[in-house]
Amino acid sequence: MDSRVGIVGYGLYLPSGRMSAEEISAATGGIWSQQAVIDKLGVVSKPIPGPDDGTQEMGARAAADALNRTGVDPHELDVIVCVGEEWKEYPLTTSALYIQDAIGAVNAWGIDVANRCCTTLSAIKLAKDMMIADPDIRTVMIAGGYRNGDFIDYTDSSASMMFDLGAGGGAFILRRGLDKNLVLGTHQVADGSLVHSAGVEIGGIAHPFTPDTVDEGYKSLRLMDAATMKDRLNKVSLPNWYHCIDESLRKSGGLTRHDIDYLGVLHFKRSQHISLLAELGLSEDQSVYLDHYGHIGQVDQMLTIHLGLEQGKIRDGCLITLIAAGIGYSWASTCIRWGSA
């Protein structure tokens, strides 16, 4: 059985609504100026959801876009791995099956996976490993939507690292035996000591909704232990990322940082983006900064490949290294050799 797994193509859905840096500044009550939002947080504007942009629906729209871009028949899909967030139309429903029905993938079974903003890279590894292990699985759709920005209280300055959260949906189609866009090595690490340092604080089992906390609960995506989280991240975040990058390169046939042609980076503050590129010996022409999109969680990976191709930064033969991090806390890196094998 051919153990090569490649990306047939991708899909995207971005809502038409936008929130500008000026509007983010106003939402903070002027604590963050418009220029600081642009220069420090790195957000010129970002997509925000409309009334019909549910998490599951945005994932389904991105999945449909992937089918349209690639010409893949939905009947060819064997599995749908949903990377959409837990904040969705109806709690305790399976988003992968919503997507299955919406796109007519009647031959596919589906499963939801959740690793926060690392979910897409986790799903790529899961999909590749499934296809290598099971001869009955040849084509896998990865898709999902994201709108966690609904929970942000812009007057909470301690949550400023999440003021960039946007909305959208993304999808990848992977296939075993494909001779292009080969998925190479992936490496992940995790630090469970940070599991409850950030999240939606009100509305779960630990702090259920009460009549007095409903309004606050729907704006309670926050740093629940800001001091511990920031102290720990300052010590381990970049080292963990560099370790993941180096290991994913090693697993890709003994490659090194010098082999990276394009770095697909999720959105974070501008200074960190520039510093990361410099540490890896890369120029700004070897990445795309998502300042007109903000951070759309695990959709950033589909978006950065789309923009890299659109801007001519990704070409046949390029080695793409995608990186991600998710609260909880997880770090990941995946290497892809773009173009014909």
mmCIF file of C-alpha atoms in Angstrom:
data_model
loop_
_atom_site.group_PDB
_atom_site.id
_atom_site.type_symbol
_atom_site.label_atom_id
_atom_site.label_comp_id
_atom_site.label_asym_id
_atom_site.label_seq_id
_atom_site.Cartn_x
_atom_site.Cartn_y
_atom_site.Cartn_z
ATOM 1 C CA MET A 1 0.000 0.000 0.000
ATOM 2 C CA ASP A 2 1.322 3.441 -0.981
ATOM 3 C CA SER A 3 2.138 5.296 2.233
ATOM 4 C CA ARG A 4 2.372 8.713 0.595
ATOM 5 C CA VAL A 5 -0.334 11.154 1.681
ATOM 6 C CA GLY A 6 -0.843 14.454 -0.108
ATOM 7 C CA ILE A 7 -3.144 17.451 0.088
ATOM 8 C CA VAL A 8 -5.546 17.459 -2.862
ATOM 9 C CA GLY A 9 -6.549 21.036 -2.050
ATOM 10 C CA TYR A 10 -8.147 23.394 0.428
ATOM 11 C CA GLY A 11 -11.306 25.414 0.990
ATOM 12 C CA LEU A 12 -12.141 28.624 2.823
ATOM 13 C CA TYR A 13 -15.142 30.534 4.032
ATOM 14 C CA LEU A 14 -14.771 34.042 5.453
ATOM 15 C CA PRO A 15 -17.799 36.044 6.631
ATOM 16 C CA SER A 16 -18.417 39.377 4.929
ATOM 17 C CA GLY A 17 -18.624 41.300 8.219
ATOM 18 C CA ARG A 18 -15.470 43.102 9.366
ATOM 19 C CA MET A 19 -14.263 44.672 12.612
ATOM 20 C CA SER A 20 -11.597 47.330 12.167
ATOM 21 C CA ALA A 21 -8.762 48.364 14.454
ATOM 22 C CA GLU A 22 -10.711 51.535 15.122
ATOM 23 C CA GLU A 23 -13.721 49.496 16.248
ATOM 24 C CA ILE A 24 -11.566 47.237 18.435
ATOM 25 C CA SER A 25 -10.103 50.366 20.039
ATOM 26 C CA ALA A 26 -13.589 51.738 20.688
ATOM 27 C CA ALA A 27 -14.682 48.407 22.206
ATOM 28 C CA THR A 28 -11.825 48.654 24.724
ATOM 29 C CA GLY A 29 -13.109 52.044 25.790
ATOM 30 C CA GLY A 30 -10.032 53.672 24.306
ATOM 31 C CA ILE A 31 -7.633 51.764 26.574
ATOM 32 C CA TRP A 32 -6.064 50.420 23.385
ATOM 33 C CA SER A 33 -5.608 53.103 20.721
ATOM 34 C CA GLN A 34 -6.316 52.325 17.088
ATOM 35 C CA GLN A 35 -2.612 52.581 16.278
ATOM 36 C CA ALA A 36 -1.660 50.258 19.148
ATOM 37 C CA VAL A 37 -4.146 47.671 17.895
ATOM 38 C CA ILE A 38 -2.475 47.840 14.479
ATOM 39 C CA ASP A 39 1.159 48.080 15.589
ATOM 40 C CA LYS A 40 1.228 45.921 18.724
ATOM 41 C CA LEU A 41 -1.651 43.472 18.344
ATOM 42 C CA GLY A 42 -1.148 43.364 14.577
ATOM 43 C CA VAL A 43 -4.778 43.731 13.530
ATOM 44 C CA VAL A 44 -5.856 46.132 10.789
ATOM 45 C CA SER A 45 -9.225 44.385 10.552
ATOM 46 C CA LYS A 46 -10.699 40.937 10.989
ATOM 47 C CA PRO A 47 -13.759 38.995 9.767
ATOM 48 C CA ILE A 48 -16.653 38.682 12.207
ATOM 49 C CA PRO A 49 -19.666 36.397 11.874
ATOM 50 C CA GLY A 50 -23.127 37.351 10.726
ATOM 51 C CA PRO A 51 -26.394 35.787 11.942
ATOM 52 C CA ASP A 52 -26.113 32.825 9.552
ATOM 53 C CA ASP A 53 -22.431 32.129 10.216
ATOM 54 C CA GLY A 54 -22.680 29.291 12.708
ATOM 55 C CA THR A 55 -19.565 27.297 13.491
ATOM 56 C CA GLN A 56 -20.873 24.126 11.868
ATOM 57 C CA GLU A 57 -22.268 26.003 8.875
ATOM 58 C CA MET A 58 -18.988 27.836 8.217
ATOM 59 C CA GLY A 59 -17.175 24.495 8.320
ATOM 60 C CA ALA A 60 -19.658 23.080 5.805
ATOM 61 C CA ARG A 61 -19.229 26.095 3.511
ATOM 62 C CA ALA A 62 -15.442 25.713 3.607
ATOM 63 C CA ALA A 63 -15.831 21.986 2.873
ATOM 64 C CA ALA A 64 -18.049 22.766 -0.120
ATOM 65 C CA ASP A 65 -15.468 25.295 -1.318
ATOM 66 C CA ALA A 66 -12.752 22.629 -1.111
ATOM 67 C CA LEU A 67 -14.851 20.271 -3.240
ATOM 68 C CA ASN A 68 -15.470 23.031 -5.786
ATOM 69 C CA ARG A 69 -11.785 24.006 -5.972
ATOM 70 C CA THR A 70 -10.540 20.428 -6.358
ATOM 71 C CA GLY A 71 -13.345 18.759 -8.288
ATOM 72 C CA VAL A 72 -13.436 15.918 -5.745
ATOM 73 C CA ASP A 73 -16.767 14.052 -5.669
ATOM 74 C CA PRO A 74 -18.150 14.067 -2.102
ATOM 75 C CA HIS A 75 -18.941 10.353 -2.550
ATOM 76 C CA GLU A 76 -15.166 9.747 -2.625
ATOM 77 C CA LEU A 77 -14.722 10.948 0.959
ATOM 78 C CA ASP A 78 -14.156 8.121 3.428
ATOM 79 C CA VAL A 79 -13.830 10.153 6.637
ATOM 80 C CA ILE A 80 -14.591 13.683 7.750
ATOM 81 C CA VAL A 81 -12.438 14.934 10.612
ATOM 82 C CA CYS A 82 -14.038 18.085 11.967
ATOM 83 C CA VAL A 83 -11.695 20.669 13.473
ATOM 84 C CA GLY A 84 -14.489 23.111 14.318
ATOM 85 C CA GLU A 85 -14.770 24.643 17.746
ATOM 86 C CA GLU A 86 -17.043 23.564 20.605
ATOM 87 C CA TRP A 87 -18.936 26.878 20.439
ATOM 88 C CA LYS A 88 -21.465 25.954 17.754
ATOM 89 C CA GLU A 89 -25.123 26.003 16.798
ATOM 90 C CA TYR A 90 -26.200 23.276 19.229
ATOM 91 C CA PRO A 91 -23.971 21.866 22.002
ATOM 92 C CA LEU A 92 -23.448 18.099 22.111
ATOM 93 C CA THR A 93 -24.069 17.654 18.381
ATOM 94 C CA THR A 94 -21.436 16.201 16.058
ATOM 95 C CA SER A 95 -20.116 18.826 13.655
ATOM 96 C CA ALA A 96 -18.482 16.281 11.325
ATOM 97 C CA LEU A 97 -21.887 14.777 10.653
ATOM 98 C CA TYR A 98 -23.404 18.209 10.015
ATOM 99 C CA ILE A 99 -20.726 18.685 7.338
ATOM 100 C CA GLN A 100 -21.273 15.156 5.988
ATOM 101 C CA ASP A 101 -24.958 15.856 5.414
ATOM 102 C CA ALA A 102 -24.437 19.383 4.071
ATOM 103 C CA ILE A 103 -21.990 18.300 1.337
ATOM 104 C CA GLY A 104 -23.594 14.936 0.539
ATOM 105 C CA ALA A 105 -20.656 12.801 1.651
ATOM 106 C CA VAL A 106 -22.911 9.798 2.220
ATOM 107 C CA ASN A 107 -20.071 7.247 2.206
ATOM 108 C CA ALA A 108 -18.037 8.986 4.915
ATOM 109 C CA TRP A 109 -18.067 8.510 8.654
ATOM 110 C CA GLY A 110 -17.103 11.470 10.790
ATOM 111 C CA ILE A 111 -15.472 12.445 14.037
ATOM 112 C CA ASP A 112 -14.878 15.737 15.868
ATOM 113 C CA VAL A 113 -11.437 16.462 17.298
ATOM 114 C CA ALA A 114 -10.535 19.331 19.610
ATOM 115 C CA ASN A 115 -7.060 20.642 20.324
ATOM 116 C CA ARG A 116 -7.917 24.330 20.227
ATOM 117 C CA CYS A 117 -5.843 26.269 17.691
ATOM 118 C CA CYS A 118 -3.598 23.213 17.189
ATOM 119 C CA THR A 119 -6.514 21.133 15.933
ATOM 120 C CA THR A 120 -5.821 21.337 12.208
ATOM 121 C CA LEU A 121 -2.245 20.103 12.581
ATOM 122 C CA SER A 122 -3.425 17.367 14.944
ATOM 123 C CA ALA A 123 -6.044 16.378 12.368
ATOM 124 C CA ILE A 124 -3.488 16.250 9.554
ATOM 125 C CA LYS A 125 -1.442 13.780 11.585
ATOM 126 C CA LEU A 126 -4.527 11.746 12.509
ATOM 127 C CA ALA A 127 -5.716 11.648 8.900
ATOM 128 C CA LYS A 128 -2.327 10.595 7.542
ATOM 129 C CA ASP A 129 -1.900 7.907 10.181
ATOM 130 C CA MET A 130 -5.423 6.573 9.570
ATOM 131 C CA MET A 131 -4.853 6.298 5.843
ATOM 132 C CA ILE A 132 -1.556 4.454 6.315
ATOM 133 C CA ALA A 133 -3.067 2.093 8.900
ATOM 134 C CA ASP A 134 -6.406 1.324 7.223
ATOM 135 C CA PRO A 135 -6.534 0.295 3.538
ATOM 136 C CA ASP A 136 -10.238 1.176 3.426
ATOM 137 C CA ILE A 137 -9.497 4.856 4.077
ATOM 138 C CA ARG A 138 -8.123 6.667 1.040
ATOM 139 C CA THR A 139 -9.583 10.191 1.126
ATOM 140 C CA VAL A 140 -10.136 12.314 4.228
ATOM 141 C CA MET A 141 -11.763 15.720 4.537
ATOM 142 C CA ILE A 142 -10.546 17.974 7.372
ATOM 143 C CA ALA A 143 -12.942 20.877 7.930
ATOM 144 C CA GLY A 144 -14.343 23.168 10.576
ATOM 145 C CA GLY A 145 -15.480 26.612 11.608
ATOM 146 C CA TYR A 146 -14.377 29.062 14.279
ATOM 147 C CA ARG A 147 -15.985 32.041 16.042
ATOM 148 C CA ASN A 148 -14.642 32.022 19.602
ATOM 149 C CA GLY A 149 -14.302 35.796 19.396
ATOM 150 C CA ASP A 150 -17.965 35.939 20.441
ATOM 151 C CA PHE A 151 -16.782 35.386 24.014
ATOM 152 C CA ILE A 152 -14.293 38.270 24.195
ATOM 153 C CA ASP A 153 -14.830 41.151 26.610
ATOM 154 C CA TYR A 154 -12.800 43.966 25.079
ATOM 155 C CA THR A 155 -12.851 45.902 28.351
ATOM 156 C CA ASP A 156 -10.792 43.108 29.969
ATOM 157 C CA SER A 157 -7.232 44.223 29.276
ATOM 158 C CA SER A 158 -5.782 40.960 30.597
ATOM 159 C CA ALA A 159 -7.398 39.230 27.595
ATOM 160 C CA SER A 160 -5.762 41.529 25.023
ATOM 161 C CA MET A 161 -3.875 38.603 23.469
ATOM 162 C CA MET A 162 -7.293 37.375 22.252
ATOM 163 C CA PHE A 163 -8.579 40.679 20.855
ATOM 164 C CA ASP A 164 -7.491 39.419 17.425
ATOM 165 C CA LEU A 165 -9.982 36.526 17.331
ATOM 166 C CA GLY A 166 -11.959 36.472 14.101
ATOM 167 C CA ALA A 167 -14.318 34.040 12.384
ATOM 168 C CA GLY A 168 -14.321 31.712 9.410
ATOM 169 C CA GLY A 169 -14.108 28.176 8.148
ATOM 170 C CA GLY A 170 -11.385 26.108 6.528
ATOM 171 C CA ALA A 171 -10.932 22.705 4.919
ATOM 172 C CA PHE A 172 -8.251 20.389 3.544
ATOM 173 C CA ILE A 173 -8.757 17.254 1.464
ATOM 174 C CA LEU A 174 -6.031 14.617 1.956
ATOM 175 C CA ARG A 175 -5.562 11.478 -0.148
ATOM 176 C CA ARG A 176 -3.354 8.414 0.141
ATOM 177 C CA GLY A 177 -1.207 7.702 -2.917
ATOM 178 C CA LEU A 178 -1.328 11.290 -4.152
ATOM 179 C CA ASP A 179 1.914 12.384 -5.814
ATOM 180 C CA LYS A 180 1.724 16.079 -4.917
ATOM 181 C CA ASN A 181 1.658 18.339 -1.840
ATOM 182 C CA LEU A 182 3.064 15.545 0.306
ATOM 183 C CA VAL A 183 2.463 15.628 4.059
ATOM 184 C CA LEU A 184 5.809 14.876 5.695
ATOM 185 C CA GLY A 185 6.653 14.986 9.406
ATOM 186 C CA THR A 186 4.586 16.335 12.287
ATOM 187 C CA HIS A 187 5.685 16.892 15.868
ATOM 188 C CA GLN A 188 3.668 18.063 18.857
ATOM 189 C CA VAL A 189 4.281 18.785 22.523
ATOM 190 C CA ALA A 190 1.915 19.692 25.341
ATOM 191 C CA ASP A 191 1.979 21.233 28.800
ATOM 192 C CA GLY A 192 -1.089 20.191 30.778
ATOM 193 C CA SER A 193 -0.136 22.384 33.740
ATOM 194 C CA LEU A 194 -1.757 25.230 31.775
ATOM 195 C CA VAL A 195 -5.016 23.425 31.028
ATOM 196 C CA HIS A 196 -7.226 25.781 33.059
ATOM 197 C CA SER A 197 -5.122 28.905 32.724
ATOM 198 C CA ALA A 198 -7.334 30.191 29.883
ATOM 199 C CA GLY A 199 -10.799 29.336 28.633
ATOM 200 C CA VAL A 200 -14.465 30.225 29.008
ATOM 201 C CA GLU A 201 -14.763 30.555 32.753
ATOM 202 C CA ILE A 202 -18.547 30.653 33.217
ATOM 203 C CA GLY A 203 -21.132 28.238 31.816
ATOM 204 C CA GLY A 204 -19.509 24.877 32.442
ATOM 205 C CA ILE A 205 -19.792 22.372 35.275
ATOM 206 C CA ALA A 206 -17.320 24.201 37.526
ATOM 207 C CA HIS A 207 -19.089 27.570 37.244
ATOM 208 C CA PRO A 208 -22.561 26.990 35.804
ATOM 209 C CA PHE A 209 -24.764 29.778 34.549
ATOM 210 C CA THR A 210 -26.998 31.469 37.088
ATOM 211 C CA PRO A 211 -29.543 34.227 36.407
ATOM 212 C CA ASP A 212 -26.920 36.704 37.614
ATOM 213 C CA THR A 213 -24.011 35.441 35.505
ATOM 214 C CA VAL A 214 -25.513 34.772 32.081
ATOM 215 C CA ASP A 215 -24.450 38.051 30.496
ATOM 216 C CA GLU A 216 -20.957 37.848 31.994
ATOM 217 C CA GLY A 217 -20.663 34.171 31.028
ATOM 218 C CA TYR A 218 -21.090 34.894 27.352
ATOM 219 C CA LYS A 219 -18.114 37.261 27.565
ATOM 220 C CA SER A 220 -15.891 35.104 29.780
ATOM 221 C CA LEU A 221 -13.198 33.778 27.444
ATOM 222 C CA ARG A 222 -10.337 35.031 29.557
ATOM 223 C CA LEU A 223 -7.067 34.262 31.255
ATOM 224 C CA MET A 224 -8.253 32.526 34.408
ATOM 225 C CA ASP A 225 -4.735 32.431 35.830
ATOM 226 C CA ALA A 226 -2.961 35.185 33.943
ATOM 227 C CA ALA A 227 0.168 35.339 36.101
ATOM 228 C CA THR A 228 0.891 31.611 35.918
ATOM 229 C CA MET A 229 0.086 31.410 32.216
ATOM 230 C CA LYS A 230 2.251 34.351 31.171
ATOM 231 C CA ASP A 231 5.154 33.308 33.389
ATOM 232 C CA ARG A 232 5.069 29.729 32.096
ATOM 233 C CA LEU A 233 4.627 30.720 28.448
ATOM 234 C CA ASN A 234 7.540 33.139 28.640
ATOM 235 C CA LYS A 235 9.717 30.218 29.711
ATOM 236 C CA VAL A 236 8.519 27.432 27.433
ATOM 237 C CA SER A 237 6.519 28.675 24.454
ATOM 238 C CA LEU A 238 9.254 29.601 21.983
ATOM 239 C CA PRO A 239 11.544 26.706 23.003
ATOM 240 C CA ASN A 240 8.635 24.297 22.523
ATOM 241 C CA TRP A 241 7.878 25.745 19.107
ATOM 242 C CA TYR A 242 11.486 25.545 17.973
ATOM 243 C CA HIS A 243 11.630 21.954 19.220
ATOM 244 C CA CYS A 244 8.480 21.068 17.254
ATOM 245 C CA ILE A 245 9.833 22.747 14.123
ATOM 246 C CA ASP A 246 13.188 20.992 14.356
ATOM 247 C CA GLU A 247 11.604 17.604 15.058
ATOM 248 C CA SER A 248 9.042 17.902 12.250
ATOM 249 C CA LEU A 249 11.931 18.716 9.899
ATOM 250 C CA ARG A 250 13.945 15.749 11.177
ATOM 251 C CA LYS A 251 10.952 13.470 10.674
ATOM 252 C CA SER A 252 10.659 14.792 7.116
ATOM 253 C CA GLY A 253 13.842 13.086 6.021
ATOM 254 C CA GLY A 254 16.518 14.753 8.074
ATOM 255 C CA LEU A 255 15.733 18.311 6.958
ATOM 256 C CA THR A 256 16.852 21.411 8.851
ATOM 257 C CA ARG A 257 15.723 25.011 9.254
ATOM 258 C CA HIS A 258 17.764 25.944 6.171
ATOM 259 C CA ASP A 259 15.342 23.848 4.082
ATOM 260 C CA ILE A 260 12.248 25.879 5.018
ATOM 261 C CA ASP A 261 10.924 27.904 2.078
ATOM 262 C CA TYR A 262 7.657 29.134 3.604
ATOM 263 C CA LEU A 263 6.559 29.364 7.223
ATOM 264 C CA GLY A 264 2.795 29.163 7.728
ATOM 265 C CA VAL A 265 2.228 31.036 10.975
ATOM 266 C CA LEU A 266 -0.967 31.508 12.928
ATOM 267 C CA HIS A 267 -1.689 35.126 13.859
ATOM 268 C CA PHE A 268 -0.119 36.627 16.976
ATOM 269 C CA LYS A 269 1.413 39.988 17.829
ATOM 270 C CA ARG A 270 3.584 41.516 15.141
ATOM 271 C CA SER A 271 6.828 41.692 17.158
ATOM 272 C CA GLN A 272 6.680 37.974 17.924
ATOM 273 C CA HIS A 273 6.045 37.154 14.271
ATOM 274 C CA ILE A 274 9.122 39.114 13.164
ATOM 275 C CA SER A 275 11.244 37.647 15.950
ATOM 276 C CA LEU A 276 10.226 34.091 15.042
ATOM 277 C CA LEU A 277 11.169 34.571 11.402
ATOM 278 C CA ALA A 278 14.522 36.073 12.374
ATOM 279 C CA GLU A 279 15.335 33.181 14.716
ATOM 280 C CA LEU A 280 14.642 30.715 11.906
ATOM 281 C CA GLY A 281 16.716 32.679 9.412
ATOM 282 C CA LEU A 282 13.691 33.552 7.262
ATOM 283 C CA SER A 283 12.622 36.811 5.633
ATOM 284 C CA GLU A 284 9.164 38.370 5.730
ATOM 285 C CA ASP A 285 8.813 37.324 2.066
ATOM 286 C CA GLN A 286 8.789 33.715 3.270
ATOM 287 C CA SER A 287 5.588 34.064 5.276
ATOM 288 C CA VAL A 288 2.313 35.999 5.366
ATOM 289 C CA TYR A 289 1.309 38.133 8.335
ATOM 290 C CA LEU A 290 -2.437 37.890 8.894
ATOM 291 C CA ASP A 291 -3.030 41.506 9.953
ATOM 292 C CA HIS A 292 -6.122 41.811 7.723
ATOM 293 C CA TYR A 293 -7.620 38.617 9.161
ATOM 294 C CA GLY A 294 -6.588 38.345 12.803
ATOM 295 C CA HIS A 295 -6.543 34.915 14.369
ATOM 296 C CA ILE A 296 -9.202 32.492 13.114
ATOM 297 C CA GLY A 297 -8.014 29.679 15.331
ATOM 298 C CA GLN A 298 -7.284 26.452 13.489
ATOM 299 C CA VAL A 299 -8.442 27.993 10.198
ATOM 300 C CA ASP A 300 -5.205 30.024 10.040
ATOM 301 C CA GLN A 301 -3.431 27.023 8.482
ATOM 302 C CA MET A 302 -5.775 26.899 5.458
ATOM 303 C CA LEU A 303 -5.699 30.684 5.205
ATOM 304 C CA THR A 304 -1.906 31.011 5.218
ATOM 305 C CA ILE A 305 -1.562 28.426 2.428
ATOM 306 C CA HIS A 306 -4.247 30.222 0.399
ATOM 307 C CA LEU A 307 -2.515 33.592 0.807
ATOM 308 C CA GLY A 308 0.948 32.133 0.242
ATOM 309 C CA LEU A 309 -0.184 30.693 -3.081
ATOM 310 C CA GLU A 310 -2.092 33.830 -4.026
ATOM 311 C CA GLN A 311 0.931 36.044 -3.338
ATOM 312 C CA GLY A 312 3.377 33.758 -5.143
ATOM 313 C CA LYS A 313 5.284 32.894 -1.968
ATOM 314 C CA ILE A 314 4.463 29.183 -2.277
ATOM 315 C CA ARG A 315 5.655 27.540 -5.486
ATOM 316 C CA ASP A 316 6.150 23.977 -6.673
ATOM 317 C CA GLY A 317 8.967 22.345 -4.747
ATOM 318 C CA CYS A 318 8.617 24.614 -1.702
ATOM 319 C CA LEU A 319 8.959 23.134 1.737
ATOM 320 C CA ILE A 320 6.129 24.543 3.841
ATOM 321 C CA THR A 321 6.377 24.387 7.608
ATOM 322 C CA LEU A 322 3.062 25.049 9.348
ATOM 323 C CA ILE A 323 3.086 25.905 13.052
ATOM 324 C CA ALA A 324 0.288 26.258 15.572
ATOM 325 C CA ALA A 325 -0.340 26.571 19.296
ATOM 326 C CA GLY A 326 -3.490 26.034 21.308
ATOM 327 C CA ILE A 327 -4.459 27.035 24.825
ATOM 328 C CA GLY A 328 -4.246 24.141 27.173
ATOM 329 C CA TYR A 329 -1.350 24.246 26.097
ATOM 330 C CA SER A 330 -0.175 22.589 22.869
ATOM 331 C CA TRP A 331 2.430 23.369 20.207
ATOM 332 C CA ALA A 332 2.776 21.702 16.805
ATOM 333 C CA SER A 333 4.623 21.807 13.497
ATOM 334 C CA THR A 334 3.900 20.003 10.224
ATOM 335 C CA CYS A 335 6.007 19.953 7.052
ATOM 336 C CA ILE A 336 4.531 19.762 3.548
ATOM 337 C CA ARG A 337 6.433 19.476 0.252
ATOM 338 C CA TRP A 338 4.282 21.536 -2.104
ATOM 339 C CA GLY A 339 3.891 20.653 -5.749
ATOM 340 C CA SER A 340 4.533 17.494 -7.680
ATOM 341 C CA ALA A 341 6.416 14.730 -5.901
#
